[in-house]
């Protein structure tokens, strides 16, 4: 099979060369050569269009990635931060009014003992040691 493909391609190249040579002698080109030249012109035109689209797309992509994306991401971050601040303030306001904080058993034992001391149920006795601050010693 590869030998047949090689033979067909070689034969077609030889026929194209002969058609080209005869076209130059008679100043008239065969239809095969006209089809090839028109196809070549069309392919060149498509290639230039594709190249133009590629360059425009590349410029737009670079502009989007380097200019627009940082601006949009910064804007989105600022909106998210503002939204989270508002939600936090709402939750803190509702937390202050929550039932959990109004329960009497929500206080720790330390604060309960302080409140009982203030009501007069107990006394705080601080021992005071006389030290060098009260003694009238002079510096020598």
C-alpha atoms as one frame of an Amber mdcrd trajectory, in Angstrom:
protein
   0.000   0.000   0.000   2.707   2.601   0.820   4.409   1.827  -2.485   1.171
   2.537  -4.361   0.697   5.865  -2.576   4.297   6.802  -3.299   3.845   5.879
  -6.986   0.604   7.850  -7.345   2.088  10.959  -5.726   5.203  10.754  -7.919
   3.085  10.325 -11.061   0.884  13.293 -10.149   3.940  15.483  -9.582   5.303
  14.505 -12.968   1.952  15.265 -14.638   1.794  18.679 -12.966   5.316  19.494
 -14.166   4.423  18.455 -17.728   1.202  20.478 -17.644   3.122  23.511 -16.403
   5.740  23.143 -19.144   3.112  22.788 -21.871   1.184  25.753 -20.469   4.259
  27.968 -20.779   4.840  26.896 -24.375   1.255  27.413 -25.514   0.546  30.391
 -23.226  -2.643  28.602 -22.189  -2.989  26.881 -18.821  -4.849  23.647 -18.253
  -7.866  23.567 -15.944  -5.922  21.635 -13.306  -3.347  24.406 -13.040  -6.093
  27.066 -12.863  -7.826  25.166 -10.060  -4.537  24.879  -8.176  -3.699  28.575
  -8.577  -7.221  29.692  -7.557  -7.112  27.334  -4.584  -3.736  28.734  -3.630
  -5.110  32.290  -3.756  -8.108  31.311  -1.631  -5.940  29.513   0.912  -3.642
  32.560   1.117  -6.693  34.794   1.673  -8.018  32.495   4.444  -4.565  32.396
   5.991  -4.401  36.210   6.128  -7.902  36.390   7.648  -6.976  33.794  10.232
  -3.745  35.609  11.037  -5.663  38.888  11.439  -8.219  37.231  13.743  -5.402
  35.659  15.777  -3.604  38.982  16.269  -6.821  40.776  17.271  -7.765  37.960
  19.634  -4.319  38.004  21.183  -4.505  41.776  21.769  -7.968  41.454  23.317
  -6.857  38.574  25.534  -3.786  40.471  26.751  -5.907  43.555  27.452  -8.461
  41.449  29.298  -5.896  39.584  31.400  -3.593  42.505  32.181  -6.051  45.395
  32.508  -9.649  44.270  32.981  -9.212  41.175  35.141  -7.303  42.943  37.955
  -9.872  45.760  37.994 -12.827  43.376  38.113 -11.233  41.151  40.740 -10.434
  44.150  42.954 -13.995  45.425  42.534 -15.424  42.010  43.399 -13.157  41.760
  46.448 -14.289  45.175  47.685 -17.946  44.233  47.199 -17.385  40.971  49.080
 -15.661  42.757  51.968 -18.489  45.296  52.203 -21.093  42.521  52.103 -19.293
  40.555  54.831 -19.047  43.672  57.014 -22.782  44.275  56.682 -23.572  40.649
  57.505 -21.228  40.695  60.493 -22.885  43.834  61.854 -26.311  42.229  61.408
 -25.206  39.081  63.199 -23.578  41.029  66.020 -26.733  43.098  66.473 -28.883
  39.985  66.596 -26.351  38.271  68.886 -26.662  41.058  71.434 -30.399  40.525
  71.528 -30.206  36.753  71.627 -31.778  34.638  74.365 -28.498  32.927  75.124
 -27.044  36.051  76.667 -30.177  36.783  78.706 -30.074  33.465  80.585 -29.106
  33.727  84.216 -26.939  30.609  84.093 -24.871  32.161  81.342 -22.701  33.961
  83.878 -19.589  32.307  85.110 -19.028  31.404  88.747 -16.493  34.192  89.142
 -18.987  36.891  88.196 -21.679  35.300  90.366 -19.343  35.298  93.348 -18.479
  38.958  92.711 -22.126  39.896  92.576 -22.812  38.049  95.852 -19.898  39.911
  97.497 -21.286  43.228  96.378 -24.687  42.402  97.879 -23.137  41.958 101.297
 -23.198  38.188 101.557 -19.507  38.070 102.092 -16.618  40.337 103.081 -13.307
  40.976 101.461 -10.472  41.254 103.934  -7.236  42.565 102.576  -4.308  42.171
 104.840  -2.047  45.138 104.905   1.529  44.600 105.797   3.442  47.551 107.008
   6.470  47.946 104.872   9.098  50.445 104.059   6.550  52.753 102.509   4.922
  53.499 105.870   8.084  53.519 107.912   9.857  56.753 108.259  13.259  55.630
 107.250  15.521  58.056 105.621  17.856  57.390 102.815  21.448  57.494 103.925
